[in-house]
PDB file of C-alpha atoms in Angstrom:
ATOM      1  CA  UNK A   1     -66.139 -94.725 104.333  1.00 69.00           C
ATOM      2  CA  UNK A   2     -64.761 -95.125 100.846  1.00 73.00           C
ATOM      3  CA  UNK A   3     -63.749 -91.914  98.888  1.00 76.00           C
ATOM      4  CA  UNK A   4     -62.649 -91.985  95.100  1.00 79.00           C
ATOM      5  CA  UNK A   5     -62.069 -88.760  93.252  1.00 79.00           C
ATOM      6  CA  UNK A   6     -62.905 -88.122  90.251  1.00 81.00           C
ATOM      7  CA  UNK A   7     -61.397 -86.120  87.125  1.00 75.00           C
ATOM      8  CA  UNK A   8     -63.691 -83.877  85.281  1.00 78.00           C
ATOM      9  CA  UNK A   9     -61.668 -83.573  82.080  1.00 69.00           C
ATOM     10  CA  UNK A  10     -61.382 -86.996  82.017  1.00 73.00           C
ATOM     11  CA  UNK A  11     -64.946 -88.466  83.569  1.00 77.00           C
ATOM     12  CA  UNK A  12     -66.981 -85.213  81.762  1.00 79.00           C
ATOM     13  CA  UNK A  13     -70.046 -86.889  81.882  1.00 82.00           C
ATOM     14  CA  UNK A  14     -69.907 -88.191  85.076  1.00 82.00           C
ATOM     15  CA  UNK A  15     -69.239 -84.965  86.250  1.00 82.00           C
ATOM     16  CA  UNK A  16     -72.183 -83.344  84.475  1.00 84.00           C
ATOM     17  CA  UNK A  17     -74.723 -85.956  85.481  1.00 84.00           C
ATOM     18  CA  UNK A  18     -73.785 -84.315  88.979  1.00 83.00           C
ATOM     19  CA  UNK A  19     -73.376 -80.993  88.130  1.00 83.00           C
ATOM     20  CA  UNK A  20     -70.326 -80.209  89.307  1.00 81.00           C
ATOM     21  CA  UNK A  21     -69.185 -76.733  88.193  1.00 73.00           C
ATOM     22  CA  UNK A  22     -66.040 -75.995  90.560  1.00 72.00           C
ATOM     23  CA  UNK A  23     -63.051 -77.412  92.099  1.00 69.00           C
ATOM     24  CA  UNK A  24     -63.343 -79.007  94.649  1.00 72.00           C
ATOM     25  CA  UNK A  25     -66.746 -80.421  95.407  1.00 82.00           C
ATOM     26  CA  UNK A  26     -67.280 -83.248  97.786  1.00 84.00           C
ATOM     27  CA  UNK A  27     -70.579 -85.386  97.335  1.00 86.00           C
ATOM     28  CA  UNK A  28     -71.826 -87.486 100.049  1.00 86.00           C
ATOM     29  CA  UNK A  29     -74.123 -90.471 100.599  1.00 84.00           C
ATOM     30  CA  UNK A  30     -74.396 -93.867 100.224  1.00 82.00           C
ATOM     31  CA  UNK A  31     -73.796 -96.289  97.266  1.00 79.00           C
ATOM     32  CA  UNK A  32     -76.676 -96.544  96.248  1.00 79.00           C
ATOM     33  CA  UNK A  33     -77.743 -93.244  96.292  1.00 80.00           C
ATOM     34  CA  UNK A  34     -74.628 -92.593  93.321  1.00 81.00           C
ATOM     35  CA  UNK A  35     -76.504 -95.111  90.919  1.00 79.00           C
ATOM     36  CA  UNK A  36     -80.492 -93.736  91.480  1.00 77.00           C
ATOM     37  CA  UNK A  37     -79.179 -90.281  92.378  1.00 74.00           C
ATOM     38  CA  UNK A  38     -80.877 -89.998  95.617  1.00 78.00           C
ATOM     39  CA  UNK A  39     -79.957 -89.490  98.758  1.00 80.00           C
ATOM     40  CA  UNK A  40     -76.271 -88.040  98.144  1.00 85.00           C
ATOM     41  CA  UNK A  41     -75.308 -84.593  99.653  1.00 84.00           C
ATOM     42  CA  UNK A  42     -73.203 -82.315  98.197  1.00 82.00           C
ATOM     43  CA  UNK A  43     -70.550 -80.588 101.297  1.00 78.00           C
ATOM     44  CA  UNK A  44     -70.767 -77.241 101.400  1.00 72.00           C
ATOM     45  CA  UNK A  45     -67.848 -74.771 101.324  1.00 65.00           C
ATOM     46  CA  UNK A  46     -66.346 -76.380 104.963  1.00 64.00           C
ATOM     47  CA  UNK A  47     -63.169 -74.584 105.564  1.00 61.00           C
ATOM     48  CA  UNK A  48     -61.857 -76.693 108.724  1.00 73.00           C
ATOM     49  CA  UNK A  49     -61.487 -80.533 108.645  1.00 74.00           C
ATOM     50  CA  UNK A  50     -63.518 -80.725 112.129  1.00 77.00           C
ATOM     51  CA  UNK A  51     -66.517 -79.489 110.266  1.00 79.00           C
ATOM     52  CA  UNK A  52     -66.107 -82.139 107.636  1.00 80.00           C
ATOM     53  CA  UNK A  53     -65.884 -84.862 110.674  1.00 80.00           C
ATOM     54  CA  UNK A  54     -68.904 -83.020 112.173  1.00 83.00           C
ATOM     55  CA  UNK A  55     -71.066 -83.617 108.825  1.00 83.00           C
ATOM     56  CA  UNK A  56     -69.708 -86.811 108.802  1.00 82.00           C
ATOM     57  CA  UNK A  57     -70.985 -87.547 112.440  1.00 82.00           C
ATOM     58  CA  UNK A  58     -74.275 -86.030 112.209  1.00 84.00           C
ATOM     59  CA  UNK A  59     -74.485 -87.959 109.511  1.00 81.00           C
ATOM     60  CA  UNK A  60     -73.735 -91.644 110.113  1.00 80.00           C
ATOM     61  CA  UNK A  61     -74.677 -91.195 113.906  1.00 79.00           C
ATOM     62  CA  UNK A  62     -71.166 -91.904 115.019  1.00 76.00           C
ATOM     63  CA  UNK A  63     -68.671 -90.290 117.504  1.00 73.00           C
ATOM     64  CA  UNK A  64     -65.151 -90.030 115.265  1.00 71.00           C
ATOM     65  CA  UNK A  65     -62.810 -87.884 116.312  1.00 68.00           C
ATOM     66  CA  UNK A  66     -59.429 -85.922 114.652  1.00 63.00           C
ATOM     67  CA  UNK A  67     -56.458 -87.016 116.046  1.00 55.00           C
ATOM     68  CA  UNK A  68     -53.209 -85.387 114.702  1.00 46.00           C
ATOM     69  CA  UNK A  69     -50.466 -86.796 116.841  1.00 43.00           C
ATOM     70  CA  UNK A  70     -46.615 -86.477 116.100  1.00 42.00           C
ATOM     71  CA  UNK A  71     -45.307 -89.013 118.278  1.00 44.00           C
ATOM     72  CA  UNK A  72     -45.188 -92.051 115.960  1.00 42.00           C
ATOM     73  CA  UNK A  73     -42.777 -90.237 113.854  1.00 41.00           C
ATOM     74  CA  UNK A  74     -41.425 -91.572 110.616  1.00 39.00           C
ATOM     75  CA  UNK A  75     -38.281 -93.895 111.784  1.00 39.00           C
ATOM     76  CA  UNK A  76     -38.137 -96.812 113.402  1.00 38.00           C
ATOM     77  CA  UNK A  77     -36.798 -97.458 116.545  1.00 37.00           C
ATOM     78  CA  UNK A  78     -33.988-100.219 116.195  1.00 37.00           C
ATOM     79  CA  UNK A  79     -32.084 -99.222 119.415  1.00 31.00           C
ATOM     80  CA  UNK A  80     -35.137 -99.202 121.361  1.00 35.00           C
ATOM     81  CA  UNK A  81     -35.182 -95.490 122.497  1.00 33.00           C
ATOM     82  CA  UNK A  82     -37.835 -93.963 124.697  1.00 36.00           C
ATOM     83  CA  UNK A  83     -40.894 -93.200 122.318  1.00 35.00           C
ATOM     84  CA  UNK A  84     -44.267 -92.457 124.089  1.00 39.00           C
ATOM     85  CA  UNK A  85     -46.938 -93.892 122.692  1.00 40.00           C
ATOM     86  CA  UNK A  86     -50.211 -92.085 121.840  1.00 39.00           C
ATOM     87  CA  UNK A  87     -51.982 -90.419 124.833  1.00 42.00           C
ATOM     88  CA  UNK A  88     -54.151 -87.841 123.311  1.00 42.00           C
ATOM     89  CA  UNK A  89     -57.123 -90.286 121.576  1.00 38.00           C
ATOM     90  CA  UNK A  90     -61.000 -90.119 122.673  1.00 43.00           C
ATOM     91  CA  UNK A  91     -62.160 -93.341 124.315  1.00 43.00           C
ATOM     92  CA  UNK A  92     -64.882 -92.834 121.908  1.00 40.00           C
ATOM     93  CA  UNK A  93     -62.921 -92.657 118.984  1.00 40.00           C
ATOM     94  CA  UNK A  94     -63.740 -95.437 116.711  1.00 44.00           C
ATOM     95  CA  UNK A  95     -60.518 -96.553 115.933  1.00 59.00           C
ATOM     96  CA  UNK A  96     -57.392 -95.479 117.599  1.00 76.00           C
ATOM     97  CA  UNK A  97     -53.586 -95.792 116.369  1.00 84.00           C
ATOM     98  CA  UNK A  98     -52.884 -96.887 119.677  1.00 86.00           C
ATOM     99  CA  UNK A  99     -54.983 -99.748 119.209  1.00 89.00           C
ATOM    100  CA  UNK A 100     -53.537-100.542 115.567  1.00 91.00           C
ATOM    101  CA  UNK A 101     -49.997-100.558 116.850  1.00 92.00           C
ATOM    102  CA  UNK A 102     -51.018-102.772 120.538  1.00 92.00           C
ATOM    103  CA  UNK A 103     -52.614-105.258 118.481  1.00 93.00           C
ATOM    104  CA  UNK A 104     -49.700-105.570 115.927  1.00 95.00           C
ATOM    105  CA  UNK A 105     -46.916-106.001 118.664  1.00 93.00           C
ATOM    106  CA  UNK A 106     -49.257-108.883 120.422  1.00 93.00           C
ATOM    107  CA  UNK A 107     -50.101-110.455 117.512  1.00 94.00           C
ATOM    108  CA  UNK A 108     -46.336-111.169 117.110  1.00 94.00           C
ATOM    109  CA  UNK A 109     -45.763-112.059 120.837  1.00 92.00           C
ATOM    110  CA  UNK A 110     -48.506-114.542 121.005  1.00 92.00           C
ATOM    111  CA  UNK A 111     -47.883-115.785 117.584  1.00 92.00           C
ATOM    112  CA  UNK A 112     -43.756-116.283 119.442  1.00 91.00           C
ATOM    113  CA  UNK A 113     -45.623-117.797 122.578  1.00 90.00           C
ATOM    114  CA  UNK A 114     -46.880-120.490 120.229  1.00 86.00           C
ATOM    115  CA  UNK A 115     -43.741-122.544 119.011  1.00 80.00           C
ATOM    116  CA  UNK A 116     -45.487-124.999 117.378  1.00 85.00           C
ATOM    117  CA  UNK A 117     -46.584-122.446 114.917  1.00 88.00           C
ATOM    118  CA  UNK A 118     -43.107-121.223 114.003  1.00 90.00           C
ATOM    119  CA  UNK A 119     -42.484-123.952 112.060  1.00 92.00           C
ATOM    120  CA  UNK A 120     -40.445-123.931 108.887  1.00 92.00           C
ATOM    121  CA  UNK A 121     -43.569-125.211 106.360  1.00 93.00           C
ATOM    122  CA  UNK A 122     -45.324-121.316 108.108  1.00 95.00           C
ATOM    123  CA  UNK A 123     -42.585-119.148 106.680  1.00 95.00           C
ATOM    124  CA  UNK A 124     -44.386-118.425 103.670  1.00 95.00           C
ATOM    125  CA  UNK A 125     -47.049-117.796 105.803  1.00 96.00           C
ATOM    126  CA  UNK A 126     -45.154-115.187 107.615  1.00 96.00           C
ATOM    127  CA  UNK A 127     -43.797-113.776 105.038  1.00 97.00           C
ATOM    128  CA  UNK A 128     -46.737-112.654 103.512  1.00 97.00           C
ATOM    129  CA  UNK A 129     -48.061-110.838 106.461  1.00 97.00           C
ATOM    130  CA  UNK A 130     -44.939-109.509 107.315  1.00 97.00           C
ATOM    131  CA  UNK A 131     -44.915-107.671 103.841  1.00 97.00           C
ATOM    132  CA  UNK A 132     -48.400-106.875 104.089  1.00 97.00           C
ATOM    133  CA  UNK A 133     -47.607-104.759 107.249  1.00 97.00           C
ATOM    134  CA  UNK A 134     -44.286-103.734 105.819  1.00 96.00           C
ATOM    135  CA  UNK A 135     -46.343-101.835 102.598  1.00 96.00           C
ATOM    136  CA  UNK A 136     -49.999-101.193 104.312  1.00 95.00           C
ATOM    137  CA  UNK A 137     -49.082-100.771 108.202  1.00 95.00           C
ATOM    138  CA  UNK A 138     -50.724 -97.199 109.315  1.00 91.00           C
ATOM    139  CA  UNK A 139     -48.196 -96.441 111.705  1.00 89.00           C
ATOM    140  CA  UNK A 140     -44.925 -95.336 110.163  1.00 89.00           C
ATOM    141  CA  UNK A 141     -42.494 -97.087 112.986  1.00 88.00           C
ATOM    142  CA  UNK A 142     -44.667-100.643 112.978  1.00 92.00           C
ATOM    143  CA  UNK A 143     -44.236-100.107 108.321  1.00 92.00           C
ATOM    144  CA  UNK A 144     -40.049 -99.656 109.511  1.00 92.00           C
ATOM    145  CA  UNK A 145     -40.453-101.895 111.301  1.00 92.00           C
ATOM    146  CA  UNK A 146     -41.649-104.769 109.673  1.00 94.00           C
ATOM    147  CA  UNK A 147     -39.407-103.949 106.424  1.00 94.00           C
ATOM    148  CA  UNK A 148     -36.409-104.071 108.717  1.00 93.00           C
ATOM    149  CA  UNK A 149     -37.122-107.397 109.725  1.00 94.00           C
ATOM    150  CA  UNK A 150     -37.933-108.549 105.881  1.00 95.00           C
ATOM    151  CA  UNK A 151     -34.024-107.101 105.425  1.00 94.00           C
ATOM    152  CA  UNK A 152     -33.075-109.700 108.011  1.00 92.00           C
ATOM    153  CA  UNK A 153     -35.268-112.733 107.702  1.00 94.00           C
ATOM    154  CA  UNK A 154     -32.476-115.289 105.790  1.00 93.00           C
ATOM    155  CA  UNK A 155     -30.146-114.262 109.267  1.00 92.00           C
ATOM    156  CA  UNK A 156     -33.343-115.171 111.488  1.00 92.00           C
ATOM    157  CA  UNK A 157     -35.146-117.674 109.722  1.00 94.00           C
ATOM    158  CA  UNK A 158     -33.222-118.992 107.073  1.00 92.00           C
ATOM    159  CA  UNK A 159     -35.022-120.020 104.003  1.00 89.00           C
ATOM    160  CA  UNK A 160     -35.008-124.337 103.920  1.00 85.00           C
ATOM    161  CA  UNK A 161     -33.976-124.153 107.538  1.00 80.00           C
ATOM    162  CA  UNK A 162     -36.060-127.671 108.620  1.00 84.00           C
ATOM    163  CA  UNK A 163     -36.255-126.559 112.339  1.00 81.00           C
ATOM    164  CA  UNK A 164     -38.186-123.146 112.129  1.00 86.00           C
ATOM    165  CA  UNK A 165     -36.218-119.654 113.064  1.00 91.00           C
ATOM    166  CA  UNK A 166     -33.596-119.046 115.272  1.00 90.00           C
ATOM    167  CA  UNK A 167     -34.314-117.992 118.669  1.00 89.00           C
ATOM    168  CA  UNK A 168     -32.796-114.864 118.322  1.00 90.00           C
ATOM    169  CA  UNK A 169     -36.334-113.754 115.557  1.00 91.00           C
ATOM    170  CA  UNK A 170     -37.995-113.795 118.798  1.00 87.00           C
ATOM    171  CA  UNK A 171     -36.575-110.761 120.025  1.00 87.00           C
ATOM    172  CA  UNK A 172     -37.149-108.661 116.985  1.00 89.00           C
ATOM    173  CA  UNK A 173     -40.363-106.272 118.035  1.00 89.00           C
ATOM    174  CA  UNK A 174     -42.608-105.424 114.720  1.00 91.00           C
ATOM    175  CA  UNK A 175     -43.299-101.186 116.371  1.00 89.00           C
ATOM    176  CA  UNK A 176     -39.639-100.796 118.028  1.00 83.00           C
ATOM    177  CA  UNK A 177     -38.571-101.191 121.876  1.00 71.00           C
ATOM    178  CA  UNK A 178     -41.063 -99.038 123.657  1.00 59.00           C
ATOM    179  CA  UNK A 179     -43.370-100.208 125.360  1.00 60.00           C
ATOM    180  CA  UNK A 180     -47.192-100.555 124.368  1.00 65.00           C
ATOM    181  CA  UNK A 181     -48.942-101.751 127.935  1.00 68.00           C
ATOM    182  CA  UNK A 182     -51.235 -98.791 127.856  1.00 75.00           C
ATOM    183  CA  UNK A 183     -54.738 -99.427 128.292  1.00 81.00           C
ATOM    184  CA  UNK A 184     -56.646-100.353 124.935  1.00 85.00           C
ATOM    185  CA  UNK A 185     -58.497 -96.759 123.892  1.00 80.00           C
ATOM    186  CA  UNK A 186     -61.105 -97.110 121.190  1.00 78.00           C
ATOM    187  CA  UNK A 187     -60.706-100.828 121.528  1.00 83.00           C
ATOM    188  CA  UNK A 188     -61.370-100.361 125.648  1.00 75.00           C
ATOM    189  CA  UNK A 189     -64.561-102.622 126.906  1.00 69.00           C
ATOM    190  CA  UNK A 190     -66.732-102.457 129.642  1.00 61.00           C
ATOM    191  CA  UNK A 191     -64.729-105.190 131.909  1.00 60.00           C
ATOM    192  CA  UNK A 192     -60.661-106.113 130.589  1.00 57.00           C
ATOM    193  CA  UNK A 193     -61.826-109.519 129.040  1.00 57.00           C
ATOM    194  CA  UNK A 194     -64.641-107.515 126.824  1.00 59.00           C
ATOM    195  CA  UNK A 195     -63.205-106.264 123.184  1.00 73.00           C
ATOM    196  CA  UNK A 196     -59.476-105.406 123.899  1.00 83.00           C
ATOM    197  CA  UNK A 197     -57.000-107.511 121.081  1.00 88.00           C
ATOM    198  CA  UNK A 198     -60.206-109.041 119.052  1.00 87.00           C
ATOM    199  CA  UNK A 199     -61.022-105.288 118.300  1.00 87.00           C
ATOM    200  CA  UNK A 200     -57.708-103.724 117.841  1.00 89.00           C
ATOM    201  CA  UNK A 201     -57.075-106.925 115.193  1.00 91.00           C
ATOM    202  CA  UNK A 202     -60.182-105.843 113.359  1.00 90.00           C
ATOM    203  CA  UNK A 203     -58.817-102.532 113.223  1.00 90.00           C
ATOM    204  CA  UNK A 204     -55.867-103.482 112.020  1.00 94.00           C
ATOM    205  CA  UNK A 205     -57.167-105.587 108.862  1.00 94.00           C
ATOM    206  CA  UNK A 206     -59.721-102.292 108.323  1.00 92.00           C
ATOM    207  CA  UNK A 207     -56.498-100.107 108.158  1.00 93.00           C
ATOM    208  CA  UNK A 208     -54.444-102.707 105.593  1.00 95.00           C
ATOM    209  CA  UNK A 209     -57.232-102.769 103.502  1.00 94.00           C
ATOM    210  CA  UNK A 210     -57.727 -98.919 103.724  1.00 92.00           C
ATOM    211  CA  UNK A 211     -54.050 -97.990 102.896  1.00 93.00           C
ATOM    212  CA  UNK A 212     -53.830-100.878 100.552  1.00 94.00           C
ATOM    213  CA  UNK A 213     -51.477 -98.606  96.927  1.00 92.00           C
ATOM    214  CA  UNK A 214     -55.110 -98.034  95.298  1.00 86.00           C
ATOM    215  CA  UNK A 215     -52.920 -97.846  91.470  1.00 91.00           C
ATOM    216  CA  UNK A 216     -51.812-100.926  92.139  1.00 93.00           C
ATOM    217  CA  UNK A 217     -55.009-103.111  90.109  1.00 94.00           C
ATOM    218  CA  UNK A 218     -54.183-106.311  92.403  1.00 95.00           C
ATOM    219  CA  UNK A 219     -54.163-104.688  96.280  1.00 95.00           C
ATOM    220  CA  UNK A 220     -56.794-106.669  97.240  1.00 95.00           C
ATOM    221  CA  UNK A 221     -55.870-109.488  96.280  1.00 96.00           C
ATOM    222  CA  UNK A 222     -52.424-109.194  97.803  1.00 97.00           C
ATOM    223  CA  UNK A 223     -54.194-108.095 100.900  1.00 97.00           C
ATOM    224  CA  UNK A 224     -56.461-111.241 101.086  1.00 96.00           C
ATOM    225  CA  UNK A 225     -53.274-113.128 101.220  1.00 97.00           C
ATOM    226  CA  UNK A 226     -51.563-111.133 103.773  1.00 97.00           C
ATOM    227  CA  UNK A 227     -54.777-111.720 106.108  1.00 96.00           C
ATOM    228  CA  UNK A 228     -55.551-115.428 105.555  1.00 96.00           C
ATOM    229  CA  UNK A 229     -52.113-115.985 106.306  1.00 96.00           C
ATOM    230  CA  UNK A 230     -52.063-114.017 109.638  1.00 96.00           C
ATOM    231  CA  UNK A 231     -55.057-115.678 110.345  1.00 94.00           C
ATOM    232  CA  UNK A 232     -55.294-118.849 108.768  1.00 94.00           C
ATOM    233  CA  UNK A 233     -51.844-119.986 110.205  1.00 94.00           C
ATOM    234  CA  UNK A 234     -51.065-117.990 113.305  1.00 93.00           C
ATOM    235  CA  UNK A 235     -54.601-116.654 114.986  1.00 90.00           C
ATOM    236  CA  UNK A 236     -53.921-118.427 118.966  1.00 83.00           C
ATOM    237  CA  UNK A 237     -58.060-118.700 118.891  1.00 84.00           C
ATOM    238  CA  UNK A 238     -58.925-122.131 116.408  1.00 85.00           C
ATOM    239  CA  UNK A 239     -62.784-121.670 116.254  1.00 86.00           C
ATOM    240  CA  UNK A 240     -62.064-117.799 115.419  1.00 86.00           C
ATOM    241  CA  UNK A 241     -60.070-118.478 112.505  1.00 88.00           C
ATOM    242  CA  UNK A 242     -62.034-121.408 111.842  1.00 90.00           C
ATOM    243  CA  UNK A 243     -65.001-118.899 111.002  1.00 88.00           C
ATOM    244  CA  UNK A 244     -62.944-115.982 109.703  1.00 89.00           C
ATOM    245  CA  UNK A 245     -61.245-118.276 106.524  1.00 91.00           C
ATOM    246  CA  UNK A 246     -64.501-120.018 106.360  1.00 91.00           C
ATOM    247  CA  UNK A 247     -65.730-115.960 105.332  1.00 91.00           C
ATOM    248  CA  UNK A 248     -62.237-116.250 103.502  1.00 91.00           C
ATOM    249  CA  UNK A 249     -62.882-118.767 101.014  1.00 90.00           C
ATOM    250  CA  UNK A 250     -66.154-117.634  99.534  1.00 91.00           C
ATOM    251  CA  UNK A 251     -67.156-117.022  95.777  1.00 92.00           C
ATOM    252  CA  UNK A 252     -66.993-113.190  96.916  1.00 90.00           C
ATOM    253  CA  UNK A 253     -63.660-113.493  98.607  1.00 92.00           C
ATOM    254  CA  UNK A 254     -62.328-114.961  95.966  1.00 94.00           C
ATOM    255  CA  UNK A 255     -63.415-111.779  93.835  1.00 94.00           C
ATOM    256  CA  UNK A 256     -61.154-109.613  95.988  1.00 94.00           C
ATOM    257  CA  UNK A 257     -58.605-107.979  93.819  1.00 95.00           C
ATOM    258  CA  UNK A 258     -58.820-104.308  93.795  1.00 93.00           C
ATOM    259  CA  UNK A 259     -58.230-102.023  97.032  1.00 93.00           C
ATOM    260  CA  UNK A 260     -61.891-100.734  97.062  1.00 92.00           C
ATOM    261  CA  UNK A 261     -62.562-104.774  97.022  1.00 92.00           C
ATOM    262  CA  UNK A 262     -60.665-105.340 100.043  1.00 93.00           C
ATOM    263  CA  UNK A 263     -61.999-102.303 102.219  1.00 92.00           C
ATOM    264  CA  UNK A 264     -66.017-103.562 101.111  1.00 90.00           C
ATOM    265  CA  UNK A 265     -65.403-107.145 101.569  1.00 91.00           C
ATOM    266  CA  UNK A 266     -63.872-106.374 105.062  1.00 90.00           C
ATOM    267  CA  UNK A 267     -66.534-104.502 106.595  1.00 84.00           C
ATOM    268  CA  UNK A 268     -69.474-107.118 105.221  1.00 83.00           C
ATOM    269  CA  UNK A 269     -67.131-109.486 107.040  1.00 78.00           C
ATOM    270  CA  UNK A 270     -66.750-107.347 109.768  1.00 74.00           C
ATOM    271  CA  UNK A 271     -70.793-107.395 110.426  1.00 69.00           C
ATOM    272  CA  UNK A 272     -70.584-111.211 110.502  1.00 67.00           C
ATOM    273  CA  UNK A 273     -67.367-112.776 111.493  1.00 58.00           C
ATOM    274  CA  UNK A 274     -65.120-112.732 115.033  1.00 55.00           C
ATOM    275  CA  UNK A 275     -62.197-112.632 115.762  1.00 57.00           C
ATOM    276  CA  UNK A 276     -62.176-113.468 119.345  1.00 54.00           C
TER     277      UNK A 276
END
């Protein structure tokens, strides 16, 4: 779901086309239906976000659920103490936190149980996913996380080092300490080899595209290169990535620039491309 608001001293027109006479009013419905000026709803007065989800729902046929959860904080975990990881989530939720922040941490330990990817021509690579999650990441330890390692890269993996990074890069963790063996939640399938880290890394890129800095005019673009970097140089399954940069390196990839860019082009990907 993509939402833009939309000024009406500014955008006057705009705003009269739809008549919109107070603050706020929420319009609904798809994009087509803003350019023939069918089929979009307008929200009435909902006074509870639930009811908003519920329209939502009833709408698109899906089962999304609210989940307001303090337990991934705001600070990041260096010393590795005790932080439970989300319990509360619906196994029908569509996308879970938990899942965001499992498939970050194995990305990183498979891409570590892979030497021969950690090798010193990759660390641009790296670096440009490692930023990606250190703006975009969801999850406020995993963002800490990620920018604490950026702090420390020249220590781990210096810069012109010809051998790769230094063992000790290996024990940096991109979410903190604790530990995230829980079961997979919106990501679970119906038997452990079904859906598990190929969904939670979908939900990942979804969530860097979504919370891509929307004023900055080139967050796309900087998020395309995050992502075919991740994926493109460390993704453990060949024929996967094979596919996903083949999606990648289109004429409409390649028009990718804005934020709104990168959450369209990922879910038209999304309906044709794997990831596992």
């Amino acid at each position: 779901i993509v939402v833009a608001s939309v000024d009406c001293v500014a955008q006057s027109e705009l705003c009269t086309r739809f008549d919109i006479q107070a603050y706020p009013t929420i319009l609904f419905g798809p994009p087509k239906g803003y350019e023939n000026d069918h089929g979009v709803q307008r929200l009435k007065a909902f006074e509870k976000a639930v009811d908003v989800m519920k329209f939502i729902n009833d709408r698109l046929g899906q089962n999304f659920v609210l989940s307001i959860d303090t337990t991934y904080g705001n600070t990041y975990n260096p010393l590795g103490e005790d932080v439970k990881p989300l319990q509360n989530l619906s196994a029908s939720q569509q996308l879970s936190l938990a899942d965001v922040e499992k498939a970050t941490v194995l990305a990183y330990e498979y891409m570590f149980a892979t030497p021969k990817v950690l090798v010193a021509q990759h660390r641009r690579a790296f670096v440009l996913w490692t930023t990606l999650l250190a703006t975009n990441h969801i999850v406020p330890r995993c963002r800490a996380g990620c920018k604490h390692l950026l702090l420390k890269l020249d220590t781990v993996w210096p810069e012109g080092n010809g051998s790769g990074p230094l063992p000790a890069l290996q024990r940096w963790r991109p979410c903190g300490r604790h530990r995230v063996d829980q079961d997979w939640q919106g990501c679970k399938g119906s038997s452990p080899t079904m859906r598990g880290y190929s969904c939670g890394l979908w939900s990942l890129l979804h969530t860097l595209a979504a919370t891509a800095d929307d004023t900055q005019p080139d967050a796309g673009f900087v998020w395309m290169q995050g992502v075919k970097a991740f994926v493109g140089t460390f993704f453990t399954c060949t024929s996967c990535s094979t596919h996903f940069m083949g999606m990648a390196t289109t004429a409409e990839a390649a028009r990718v620039n804005a934020k709104k860019d990168a959450v369209v082009w990922m879910w038209q990907g999304h309906k044709q491309g794997k990831l596992g």
